[in-house]
GROMACS .gro file of C-alpha atoms in nm:
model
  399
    1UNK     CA    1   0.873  -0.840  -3.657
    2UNK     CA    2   1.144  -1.088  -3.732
    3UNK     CA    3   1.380  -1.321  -3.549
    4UNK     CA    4   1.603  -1.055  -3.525
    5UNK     CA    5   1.407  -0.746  -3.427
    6UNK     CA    6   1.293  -0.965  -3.166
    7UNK     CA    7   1.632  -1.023  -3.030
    8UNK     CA    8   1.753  -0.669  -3.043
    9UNK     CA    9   1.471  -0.585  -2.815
   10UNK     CA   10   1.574  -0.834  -2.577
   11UNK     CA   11   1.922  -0.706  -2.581
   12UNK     CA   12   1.811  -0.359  -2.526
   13UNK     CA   13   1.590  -0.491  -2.230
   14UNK     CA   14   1.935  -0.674  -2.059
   15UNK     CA   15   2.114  -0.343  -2.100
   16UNK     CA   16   1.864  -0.157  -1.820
   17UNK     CA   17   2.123   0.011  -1.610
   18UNK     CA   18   1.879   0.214  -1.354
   19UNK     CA   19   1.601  -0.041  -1.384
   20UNK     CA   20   1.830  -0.314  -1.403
   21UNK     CA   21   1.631  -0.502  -1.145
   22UNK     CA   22   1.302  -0.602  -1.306
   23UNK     CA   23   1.541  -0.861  -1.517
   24UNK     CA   24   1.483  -0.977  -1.172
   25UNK     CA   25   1.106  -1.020  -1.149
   26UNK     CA   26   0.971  -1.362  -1.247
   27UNK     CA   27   0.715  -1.245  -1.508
   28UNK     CA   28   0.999  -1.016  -1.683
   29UNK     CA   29   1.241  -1.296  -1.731
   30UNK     CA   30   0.963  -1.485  -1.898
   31UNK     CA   31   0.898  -1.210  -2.108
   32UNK     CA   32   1.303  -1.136  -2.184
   33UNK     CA   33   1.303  -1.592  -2.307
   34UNK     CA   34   0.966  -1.526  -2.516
   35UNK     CA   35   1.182  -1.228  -2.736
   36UNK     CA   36   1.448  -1.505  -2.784
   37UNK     CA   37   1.204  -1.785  -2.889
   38UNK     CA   38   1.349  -1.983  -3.140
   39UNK     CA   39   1.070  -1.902  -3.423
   40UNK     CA   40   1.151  -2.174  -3.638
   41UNK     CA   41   1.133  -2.446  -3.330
   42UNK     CA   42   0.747  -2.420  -3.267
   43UNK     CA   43   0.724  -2.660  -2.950
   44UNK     CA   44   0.935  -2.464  -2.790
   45UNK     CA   45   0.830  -2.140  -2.923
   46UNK     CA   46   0.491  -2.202  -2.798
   47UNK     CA   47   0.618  -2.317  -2.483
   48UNK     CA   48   0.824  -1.994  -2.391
   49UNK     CA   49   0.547  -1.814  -2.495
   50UNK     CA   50   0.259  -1.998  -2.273
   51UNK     CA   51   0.566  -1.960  -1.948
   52UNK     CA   52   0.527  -1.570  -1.972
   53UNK     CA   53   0.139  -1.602  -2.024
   54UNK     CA   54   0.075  -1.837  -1.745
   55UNK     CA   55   0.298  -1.611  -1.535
   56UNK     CA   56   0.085  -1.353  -1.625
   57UNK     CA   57  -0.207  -1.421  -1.557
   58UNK     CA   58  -0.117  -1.468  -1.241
   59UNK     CA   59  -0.115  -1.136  -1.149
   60UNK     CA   60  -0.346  -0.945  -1.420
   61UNK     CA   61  -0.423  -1.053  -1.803
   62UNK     CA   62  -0.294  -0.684  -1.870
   63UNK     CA   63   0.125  -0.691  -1.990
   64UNK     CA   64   0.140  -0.258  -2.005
   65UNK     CA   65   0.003  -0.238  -1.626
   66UNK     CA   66   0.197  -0.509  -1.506
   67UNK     CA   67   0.484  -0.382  -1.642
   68UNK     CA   68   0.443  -0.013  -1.524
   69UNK     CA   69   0.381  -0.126  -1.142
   70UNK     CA   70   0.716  -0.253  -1.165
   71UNK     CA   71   0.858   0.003  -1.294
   72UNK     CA   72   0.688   0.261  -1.037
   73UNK     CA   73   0.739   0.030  -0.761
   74UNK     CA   74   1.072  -0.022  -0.868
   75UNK     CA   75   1.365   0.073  -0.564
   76UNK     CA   76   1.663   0.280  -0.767
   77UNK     CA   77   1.945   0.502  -0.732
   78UNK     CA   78   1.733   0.773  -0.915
   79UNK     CA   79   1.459   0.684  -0.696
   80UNK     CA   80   1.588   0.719  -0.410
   81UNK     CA   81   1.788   1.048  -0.495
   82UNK     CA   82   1.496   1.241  -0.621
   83UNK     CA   83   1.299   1.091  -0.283
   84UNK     CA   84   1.583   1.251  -0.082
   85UNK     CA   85   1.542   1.564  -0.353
   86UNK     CA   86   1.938   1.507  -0.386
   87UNK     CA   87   2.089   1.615  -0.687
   88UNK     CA   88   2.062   1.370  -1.024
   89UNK     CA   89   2.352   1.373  -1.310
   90UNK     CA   90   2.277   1.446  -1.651
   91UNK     CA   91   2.371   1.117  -1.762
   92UNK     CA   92   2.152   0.934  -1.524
   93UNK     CA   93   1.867   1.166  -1.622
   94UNK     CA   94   1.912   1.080  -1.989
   95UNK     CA   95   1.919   0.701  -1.892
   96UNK     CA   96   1.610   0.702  -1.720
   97UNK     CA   97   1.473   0.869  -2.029
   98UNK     CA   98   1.615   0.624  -2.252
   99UNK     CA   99   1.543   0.335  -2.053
  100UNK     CA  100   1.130   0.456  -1.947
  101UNK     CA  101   1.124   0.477  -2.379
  102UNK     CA  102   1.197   0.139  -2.413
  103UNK     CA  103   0.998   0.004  -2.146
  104UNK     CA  104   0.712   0.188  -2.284
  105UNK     CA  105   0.759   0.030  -2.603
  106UNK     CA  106   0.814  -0.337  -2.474
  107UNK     CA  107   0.441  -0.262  -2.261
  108UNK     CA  108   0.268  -0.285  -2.597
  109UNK     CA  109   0.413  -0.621  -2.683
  110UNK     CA  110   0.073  -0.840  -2.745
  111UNK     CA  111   0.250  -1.167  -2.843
  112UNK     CA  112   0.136  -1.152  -3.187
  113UNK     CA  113   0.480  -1.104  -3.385
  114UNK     CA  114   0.584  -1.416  -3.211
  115UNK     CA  115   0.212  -1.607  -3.325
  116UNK     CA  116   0.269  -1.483  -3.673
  117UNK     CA  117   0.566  -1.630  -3.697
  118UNK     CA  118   0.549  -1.978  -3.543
  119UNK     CA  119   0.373  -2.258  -3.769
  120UNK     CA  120   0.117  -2.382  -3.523
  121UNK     CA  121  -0.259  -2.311  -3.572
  122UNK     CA  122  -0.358  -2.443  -3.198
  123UNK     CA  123  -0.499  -2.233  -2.962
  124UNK     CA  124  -0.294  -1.918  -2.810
  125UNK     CA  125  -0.326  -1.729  -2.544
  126UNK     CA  126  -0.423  -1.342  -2.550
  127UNK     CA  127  -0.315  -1.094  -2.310
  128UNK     CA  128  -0.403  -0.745  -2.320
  129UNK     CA  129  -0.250  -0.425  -2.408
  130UNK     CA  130  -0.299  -0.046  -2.359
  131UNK     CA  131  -0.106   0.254  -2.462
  132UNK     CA  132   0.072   0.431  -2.128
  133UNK     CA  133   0.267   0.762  -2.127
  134UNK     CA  134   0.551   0.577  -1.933
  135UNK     CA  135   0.752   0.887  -1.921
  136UNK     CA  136   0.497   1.099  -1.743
  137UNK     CA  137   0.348   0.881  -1.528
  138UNK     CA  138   0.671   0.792  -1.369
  139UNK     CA  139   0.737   1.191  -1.305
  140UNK     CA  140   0.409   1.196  -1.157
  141UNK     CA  141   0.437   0.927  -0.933
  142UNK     CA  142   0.787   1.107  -0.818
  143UNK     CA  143   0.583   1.416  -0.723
  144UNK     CA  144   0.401   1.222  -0.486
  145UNK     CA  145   0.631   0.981  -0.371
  146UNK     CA  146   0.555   1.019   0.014
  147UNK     CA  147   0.174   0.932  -0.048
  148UNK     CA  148   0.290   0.600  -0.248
  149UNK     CA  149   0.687   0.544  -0.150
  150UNK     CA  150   0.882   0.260  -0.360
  151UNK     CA  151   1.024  -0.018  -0.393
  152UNK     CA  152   0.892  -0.262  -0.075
  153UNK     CA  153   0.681   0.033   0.034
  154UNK     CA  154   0.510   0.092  -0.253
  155UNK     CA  155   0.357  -0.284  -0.262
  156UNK     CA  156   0.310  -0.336   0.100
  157UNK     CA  157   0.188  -0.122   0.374
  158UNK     CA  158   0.212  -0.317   0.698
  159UNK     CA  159   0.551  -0.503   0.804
  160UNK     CA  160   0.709  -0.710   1.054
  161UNK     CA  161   1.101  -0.711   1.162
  162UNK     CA  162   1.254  -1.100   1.071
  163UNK     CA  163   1.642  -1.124   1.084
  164UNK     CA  164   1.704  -0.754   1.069
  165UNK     CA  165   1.493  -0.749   0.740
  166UNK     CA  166   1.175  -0.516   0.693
  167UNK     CA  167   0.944  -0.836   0.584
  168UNK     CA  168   0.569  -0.789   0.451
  169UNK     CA  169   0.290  -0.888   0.593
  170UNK     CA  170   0.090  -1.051   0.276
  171UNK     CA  171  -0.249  -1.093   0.493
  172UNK     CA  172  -0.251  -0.798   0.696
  173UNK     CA  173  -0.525  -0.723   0.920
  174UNK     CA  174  -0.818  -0.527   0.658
  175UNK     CA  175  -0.960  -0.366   0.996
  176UNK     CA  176  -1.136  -0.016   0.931
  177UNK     CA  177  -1.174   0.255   1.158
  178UNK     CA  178  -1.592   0.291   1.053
  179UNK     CA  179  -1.616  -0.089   1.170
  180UNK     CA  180  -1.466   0.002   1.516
  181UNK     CA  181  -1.723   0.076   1.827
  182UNK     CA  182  -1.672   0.264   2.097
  183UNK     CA  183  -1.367   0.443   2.207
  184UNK     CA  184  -1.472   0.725   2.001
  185UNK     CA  185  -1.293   0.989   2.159
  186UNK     CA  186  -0.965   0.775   2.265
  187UNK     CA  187  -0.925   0.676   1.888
  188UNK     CA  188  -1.002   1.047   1.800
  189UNK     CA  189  -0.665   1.125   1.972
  190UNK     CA  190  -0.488   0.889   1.830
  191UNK     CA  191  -0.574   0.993   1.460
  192UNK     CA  192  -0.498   1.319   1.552
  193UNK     CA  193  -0.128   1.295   1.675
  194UNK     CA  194  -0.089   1.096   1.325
  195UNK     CA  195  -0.196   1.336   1.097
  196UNK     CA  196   0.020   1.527   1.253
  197UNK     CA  197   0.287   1.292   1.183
  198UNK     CA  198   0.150   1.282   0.814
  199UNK     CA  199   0.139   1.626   0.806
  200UNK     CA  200   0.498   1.672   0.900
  201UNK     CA  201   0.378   1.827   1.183
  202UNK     CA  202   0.586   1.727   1.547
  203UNK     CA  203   0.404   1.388   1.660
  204UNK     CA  204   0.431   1.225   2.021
  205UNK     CA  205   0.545   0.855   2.067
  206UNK     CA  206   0.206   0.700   2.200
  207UNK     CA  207   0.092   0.434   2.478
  208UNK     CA  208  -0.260   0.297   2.457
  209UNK     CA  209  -0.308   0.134   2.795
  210UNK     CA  210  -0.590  -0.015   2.899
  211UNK     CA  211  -0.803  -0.383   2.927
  212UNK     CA  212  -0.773  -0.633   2.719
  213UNK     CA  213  -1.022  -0.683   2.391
  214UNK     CA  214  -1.122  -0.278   2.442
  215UNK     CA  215  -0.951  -0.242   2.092
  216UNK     CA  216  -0.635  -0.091   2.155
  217UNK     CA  217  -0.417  -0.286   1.893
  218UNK     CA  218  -0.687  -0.294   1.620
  219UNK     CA  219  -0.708   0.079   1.671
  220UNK     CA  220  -0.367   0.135   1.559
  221UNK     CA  221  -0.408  -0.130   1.239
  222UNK     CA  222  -0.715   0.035   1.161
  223UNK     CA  223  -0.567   0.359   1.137
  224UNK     CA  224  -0.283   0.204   0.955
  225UNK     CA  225  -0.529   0.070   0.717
  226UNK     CA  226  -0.709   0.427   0.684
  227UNK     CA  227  -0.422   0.678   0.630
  228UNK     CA  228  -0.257   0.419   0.390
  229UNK     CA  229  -0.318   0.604   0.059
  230UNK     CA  230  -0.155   0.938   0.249
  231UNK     CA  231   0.195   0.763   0.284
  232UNK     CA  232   0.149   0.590   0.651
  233UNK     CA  233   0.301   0.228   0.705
  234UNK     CA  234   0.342   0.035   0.983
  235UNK     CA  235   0.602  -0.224   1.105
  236UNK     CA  236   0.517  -0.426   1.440
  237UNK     CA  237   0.819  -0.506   1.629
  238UNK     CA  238   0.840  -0.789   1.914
  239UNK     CA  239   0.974  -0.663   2.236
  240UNK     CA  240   1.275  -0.862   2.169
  241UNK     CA  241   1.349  -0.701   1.879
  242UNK     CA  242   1.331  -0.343   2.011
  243UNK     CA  243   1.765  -0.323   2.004
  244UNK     CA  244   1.636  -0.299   1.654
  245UNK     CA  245   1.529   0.013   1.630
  246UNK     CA  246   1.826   0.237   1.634
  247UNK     CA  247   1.939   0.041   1.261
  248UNK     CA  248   1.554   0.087   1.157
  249UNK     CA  249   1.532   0.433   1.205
  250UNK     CA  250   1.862   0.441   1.018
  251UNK     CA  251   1.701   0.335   0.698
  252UNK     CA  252   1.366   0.457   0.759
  253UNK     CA  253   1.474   0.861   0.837
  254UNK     CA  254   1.540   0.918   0.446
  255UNK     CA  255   1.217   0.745   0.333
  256UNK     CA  256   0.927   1.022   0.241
  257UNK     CA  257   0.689   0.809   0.392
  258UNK     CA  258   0.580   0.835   0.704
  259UNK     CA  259   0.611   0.540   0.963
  260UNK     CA  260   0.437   0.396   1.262
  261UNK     CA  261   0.725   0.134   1.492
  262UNK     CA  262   0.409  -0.061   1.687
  263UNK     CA  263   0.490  -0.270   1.989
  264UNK     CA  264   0.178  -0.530   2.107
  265UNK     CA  265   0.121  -0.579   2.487
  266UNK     CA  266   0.398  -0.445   2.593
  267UNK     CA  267   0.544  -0.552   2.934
  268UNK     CA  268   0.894  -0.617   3.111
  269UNK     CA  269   1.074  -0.787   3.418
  270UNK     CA  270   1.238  -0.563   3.571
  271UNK     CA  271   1.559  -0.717   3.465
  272UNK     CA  272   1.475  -0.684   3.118
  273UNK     CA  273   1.759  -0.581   2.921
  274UNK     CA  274   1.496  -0.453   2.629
  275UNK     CA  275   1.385  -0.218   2.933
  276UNK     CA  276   1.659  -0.009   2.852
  277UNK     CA  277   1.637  -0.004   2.482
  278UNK     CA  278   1.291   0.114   2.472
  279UNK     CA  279   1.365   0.386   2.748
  280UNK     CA  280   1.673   0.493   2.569
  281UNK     CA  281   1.436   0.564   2.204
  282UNK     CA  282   1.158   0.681   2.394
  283UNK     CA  283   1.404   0.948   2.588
  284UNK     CA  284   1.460   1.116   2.264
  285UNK     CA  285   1.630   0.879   2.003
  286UNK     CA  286   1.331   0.883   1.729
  287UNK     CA  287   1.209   1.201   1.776
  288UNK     CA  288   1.592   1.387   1.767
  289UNK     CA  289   1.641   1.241   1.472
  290UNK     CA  290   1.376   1.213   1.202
  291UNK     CA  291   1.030   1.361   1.191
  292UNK     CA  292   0.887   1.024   1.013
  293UNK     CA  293   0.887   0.748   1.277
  294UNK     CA  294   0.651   0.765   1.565
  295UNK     CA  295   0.647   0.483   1.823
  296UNK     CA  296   0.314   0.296   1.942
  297UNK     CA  297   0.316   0.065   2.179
  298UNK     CA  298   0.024  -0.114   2.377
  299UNK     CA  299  -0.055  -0.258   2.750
  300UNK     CA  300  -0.245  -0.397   2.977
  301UNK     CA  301  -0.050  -0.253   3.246
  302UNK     CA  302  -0.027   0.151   3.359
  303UNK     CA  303   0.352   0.069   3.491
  304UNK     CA  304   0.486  -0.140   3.206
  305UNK     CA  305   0.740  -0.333   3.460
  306UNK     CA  306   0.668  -0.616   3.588
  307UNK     CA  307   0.735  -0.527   4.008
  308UNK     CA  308   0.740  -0.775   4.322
  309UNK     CA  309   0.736  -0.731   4.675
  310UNK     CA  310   1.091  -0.873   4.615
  311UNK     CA  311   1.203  -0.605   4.418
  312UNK     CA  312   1.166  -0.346   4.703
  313UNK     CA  313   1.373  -0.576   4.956
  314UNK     CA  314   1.718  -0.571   4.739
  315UNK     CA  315   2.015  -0.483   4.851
  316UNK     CA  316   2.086  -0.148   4.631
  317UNK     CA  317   2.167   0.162   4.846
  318UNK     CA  318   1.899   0.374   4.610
  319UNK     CA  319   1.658   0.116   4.584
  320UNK     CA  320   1.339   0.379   4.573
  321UNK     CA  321   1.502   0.571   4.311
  322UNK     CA  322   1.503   0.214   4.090
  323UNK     CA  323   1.196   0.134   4.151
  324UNK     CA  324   1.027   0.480   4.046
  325UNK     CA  325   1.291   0.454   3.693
  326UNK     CA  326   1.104   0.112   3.670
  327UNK     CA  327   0.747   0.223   3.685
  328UNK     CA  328   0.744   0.560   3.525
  329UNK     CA  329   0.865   0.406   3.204
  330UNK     CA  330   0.538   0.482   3.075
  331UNK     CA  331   0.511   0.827   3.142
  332UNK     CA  332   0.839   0.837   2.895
  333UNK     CA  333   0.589   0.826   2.604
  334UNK     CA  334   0.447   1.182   2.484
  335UNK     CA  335   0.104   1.066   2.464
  336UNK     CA  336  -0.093   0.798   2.693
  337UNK     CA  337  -0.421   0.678   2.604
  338UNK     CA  338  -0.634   0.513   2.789
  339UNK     CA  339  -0.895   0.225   2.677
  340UNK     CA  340  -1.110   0.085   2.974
  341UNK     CA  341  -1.391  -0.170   2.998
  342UNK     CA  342  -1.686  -0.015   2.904
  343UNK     CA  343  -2.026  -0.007   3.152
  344UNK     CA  344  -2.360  -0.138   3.051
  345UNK     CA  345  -2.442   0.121   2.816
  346UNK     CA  346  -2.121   0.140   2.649
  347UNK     CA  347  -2.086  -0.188   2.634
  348UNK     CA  348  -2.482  -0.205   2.464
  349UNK     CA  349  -2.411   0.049   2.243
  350UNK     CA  350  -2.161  -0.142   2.087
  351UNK     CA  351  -2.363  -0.465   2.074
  352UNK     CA  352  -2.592  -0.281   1.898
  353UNK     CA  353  -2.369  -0.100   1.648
  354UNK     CA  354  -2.195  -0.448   1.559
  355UNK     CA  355  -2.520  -0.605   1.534
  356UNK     CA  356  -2.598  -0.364   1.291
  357UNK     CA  357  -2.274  -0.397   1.064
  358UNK     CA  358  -2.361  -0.777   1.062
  359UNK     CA  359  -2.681  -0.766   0.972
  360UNK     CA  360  -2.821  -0.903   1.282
  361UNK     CA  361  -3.202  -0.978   1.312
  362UNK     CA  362  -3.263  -0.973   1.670
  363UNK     CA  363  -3.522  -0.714   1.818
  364UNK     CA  364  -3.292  -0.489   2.099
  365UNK     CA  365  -3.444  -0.596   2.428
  366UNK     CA  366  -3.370  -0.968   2.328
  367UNK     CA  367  -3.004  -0.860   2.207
  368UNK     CA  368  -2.908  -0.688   2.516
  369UNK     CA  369  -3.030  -0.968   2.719
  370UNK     CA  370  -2.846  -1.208   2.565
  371UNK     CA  371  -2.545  -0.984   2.497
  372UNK     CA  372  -2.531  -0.937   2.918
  373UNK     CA  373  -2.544  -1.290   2.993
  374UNK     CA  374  -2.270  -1.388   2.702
  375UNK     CA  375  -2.058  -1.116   2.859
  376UNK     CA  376  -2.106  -1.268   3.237
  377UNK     CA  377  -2.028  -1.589   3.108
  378UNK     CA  378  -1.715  -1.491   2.968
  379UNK     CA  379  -1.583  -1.238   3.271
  380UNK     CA  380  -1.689  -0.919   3.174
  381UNK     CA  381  -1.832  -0.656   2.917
  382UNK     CA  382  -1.556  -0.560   2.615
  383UNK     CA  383  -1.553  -0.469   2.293
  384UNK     CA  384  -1.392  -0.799   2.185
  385UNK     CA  385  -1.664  -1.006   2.400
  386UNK     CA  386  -1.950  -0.812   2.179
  387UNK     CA  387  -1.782  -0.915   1.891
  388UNK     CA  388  -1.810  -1.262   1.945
  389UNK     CA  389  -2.145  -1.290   2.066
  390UNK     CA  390  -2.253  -1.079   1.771
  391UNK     CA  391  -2.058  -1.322   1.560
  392UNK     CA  392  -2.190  -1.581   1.703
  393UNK     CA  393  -2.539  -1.510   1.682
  394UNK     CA  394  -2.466  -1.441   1.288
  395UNK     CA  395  -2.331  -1.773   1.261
  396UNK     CA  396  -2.660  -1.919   1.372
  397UNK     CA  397  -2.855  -1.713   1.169
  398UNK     CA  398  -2.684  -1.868   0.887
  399UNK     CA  399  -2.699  -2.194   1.026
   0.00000   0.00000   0.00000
C-alpha cells in the first residue's frame, strides 16, 4: 500500500457522517495522522506511527477490538432511532452500511504498509489484529440494546449528577450482593421490585430506612453492580440536586435501559425547599411518565423531616395539618424497607460469614468474643462494625 492508498483511506475515514464522532476519540485521531505519514520523512513517520501505538496500548494491544467498542459504544442518530424503534431512512441505512464496511476494513490495519515503506530498520512496535464481522455484530448489539445501552451508558454503569451533566463514576463501588451479610430478606425485596423494573414490569419508588452501617446504601450499589449486564444503571443524586430530576427523567425516559435515581441519607429541615421537589416526583412525576426510572433513597430517620418542638408552636392557622405533610413524606414512597441493628446472633452470624470471605483463622468462641467487645467499644453491633473488626483482625494476620 502506497502513499496514496494510504491517504484515500484517511479521507474516507474524515467523511464518517453517522459515526462522525470517533474522529473524536484520542486513539482514532492518532490512527487518521499515521494514514497521512509522510513515508518518505522517516523521523516523523516513525513518530506518528509510535503516537497511535503508545495510545494504544493504553487501552488494549488489539486495533480491531478497540476500534469496534467505539463503534458499538458509539451515541448516533441511528442509534438512538432504532433504540426508540423510530423509523430509519433509506439513505441513512445505506450509510451505516457503507460506513460499518470501511471501519471494518480500517480494524485490520496492522501498521505494516506504513513499516514497509519507511527506511528505518530500528525496532517497531506490533499491535494486533483479528478479522470482525463489523456489520453483524453491530445489528446484534442493536437487538439487545437495553441489556448494553450506548454511548455513555454503554462504558459506564454507575453515575453522579455535576452541572446538569450525567458524569461517570470511573471507581465505582465493586460491592457484590454474595459478599453482603445479613439483611437477607430486606435485600430480597429490594431485588425483587427491580427485576421488576428490569422486567418492564410496574416498580415502586423505594425507602430503605434504618441504622446506620446495617448496609442500606451498599445494598443498592450491590444490586447495581449485579443486574449490570441486564441493562440497570445507577446515578446518585445529592439532595440538592433533586430540582434535577424533572430534566433527568427527560433524557432518561427514551433510553432502553433501565435506571435507578439513588439519594444517600436522606433528610430535610422542614424549610427545605428540596422538600417539595422530592414530594412533588415521588407523588407521581417518575412513575406517570416512564416505566424506566425508579427512585431509591436512604435514611436514618422513619420521618425524613427534620421536626422541633418549635415547629408545633408557629403561628399557621393549620399547623397540625403541616406537620403531618412534613412527616409522612416517607410514606410517599411505594415501598419502605427497613434495615435495623441486628441482636447478638445476627450480629455473630455475620462476623462469622465475613470472617469466612476473608479468610480469617480464628477458632469461633474466640471470634465472637472479641467481635462483642470490638462492637461495645465502638457503640453497638452492625454490619459495618463486623466489617472492621474482621478487617482488622486480617490486617494483623498479615502483619
Amino acid at each position: 500500500m502506497n502513499q496514496e492508498s494510504l491517504t484515500l483511506l484517511n479521507t474516507r475515514l474524515h467523511a464518517l457522517v453517522i459515526f462522525r464522532q470517533l474522529l473524536k476519540d484520542d486513539v482514532i485521531a492518532r490512527f487518521s495522522a499515521l494514514l497521512d505519514a509522510p513515508l518518505d520523512q522517516p523521523r516523523q513517520a516513525v513518530s506518528l506511527y509510535a503516537d497511535f501505538a503508545a495510545a494504544l496500548f493504553a487501552q488494549t494491544d488489539n486495533w480491531s477490538d478497540y476500534l469496534l467498542r467505539c463503534v458499538l459504544e458509539d451515541e448516533n442518530l441511528y442509534m438512538q432511532k432504532k433504540a426508540q424503534q423510530l423509523p430509519v431512512d433509506d439513505a441513512i441505512e445505506q450509510c451505516v452500511a457503507e460506513e460499518l464496511a470501511l471501519l471494518q476494513q480500517l480494524s485490520r490495519f496492522d501498521g505494516s504498509q506504513i513499516r514497509a515503506g519507511v527506511s528505518y530498520d530500528g525496532f517497531w512496535a506490533q499491535w494486533h489484529t483479528r478479522p470482525l464481522d463489523f456489520p453483524a455484530i453491530y445489528q446484534e448489539r442493536l437487538a439487545h440494546i437495553g441489556e448494553h445501552g450506548y454511548g455513555l451508558f454503554a462504558k459506564h454503569h454507575m453515575f453522579i449528577v455535576r452541572d446538569g451533566q450525567i458524569v461517570p463514576i470511573q471507581n465505582p463501588d465493586p460491592i457484590r450482593l454474595a459478599q453482603l451479610s445479613g439483611y437477607a430478606y430486606q435485600r430480597d425485596i429490594v431485588i425483587r421490585n427491580t427485576r421488576a423494573l428490569l422486567a418492564g414490569k410496574p416498580a415502586a419508588n423505594t425507602l430503605l430506612y434504618g441504622d446506620s452501617g446495617t448496609g442500606k446504601s451498599s445494598s443498592v450499589k450491590a444490586i447495581a453492580n449485579e443486574f449490570r449486564e441486564q441493562g440497570l444503571r445507577l446515578i446518585e443524586l445529592k439532595k440538592s440536586q433533586l430540582h434535577e430530576i424533572p430534566a433527568l427523567i427527560d433524557r432518561l425516559s427514551v433510553n432502553p435501559l433501565k435506571f435507578i435515581l439513588f439519594i444517600d441519607d436522606l433528610s430535610f429541615a422542614s424549610d427545605d425547599d428540596n422538600f417539595a421537589a422530592l414530594k412533588a416526583i415521588l407523588e407521581g412525576s417518575v412513575s406517570s411518565t416512564t416505566n424506566n426510572i425508579v427512585v431509591y433513597a436512604t435514611s436514618n430517620r422513619r420521618h425524613m423531616v427534620k421536626e422541633t418542638f418549635s415547629d408545633r408552636q408557629g403561628d399557621e392557622i393549620h399547623v397540625n395539618d403541616t406537620i403531618q405533610e412534613l412527616v409522612s413524606l416517607s410514606e410517599r414512597f411505594g415501598l419502605t424497607v427497613t434495615f435495623t441493628r441486628p441482636d447478638k446472633n445476627a450480629f455473630v452470624d455475620i462476623v462469622c460469614d465475613l470472617a469466612q470471605q476473608y479468610g480469617v483463622h480464628l477458632d469461633t468462641p474466640t471470634l465472637i468474643a472479641q467481635a462483642e467487645a470490638y462492637a461495645l467499644a465502638r457503640g453497638g453491633r452492625s454490619p459495618r462494625v463486623a466489617k472492621q473488626f474482621v478487617e482488622s483482625l486480617k490486617a494483623q494476620e498479615m502483619e
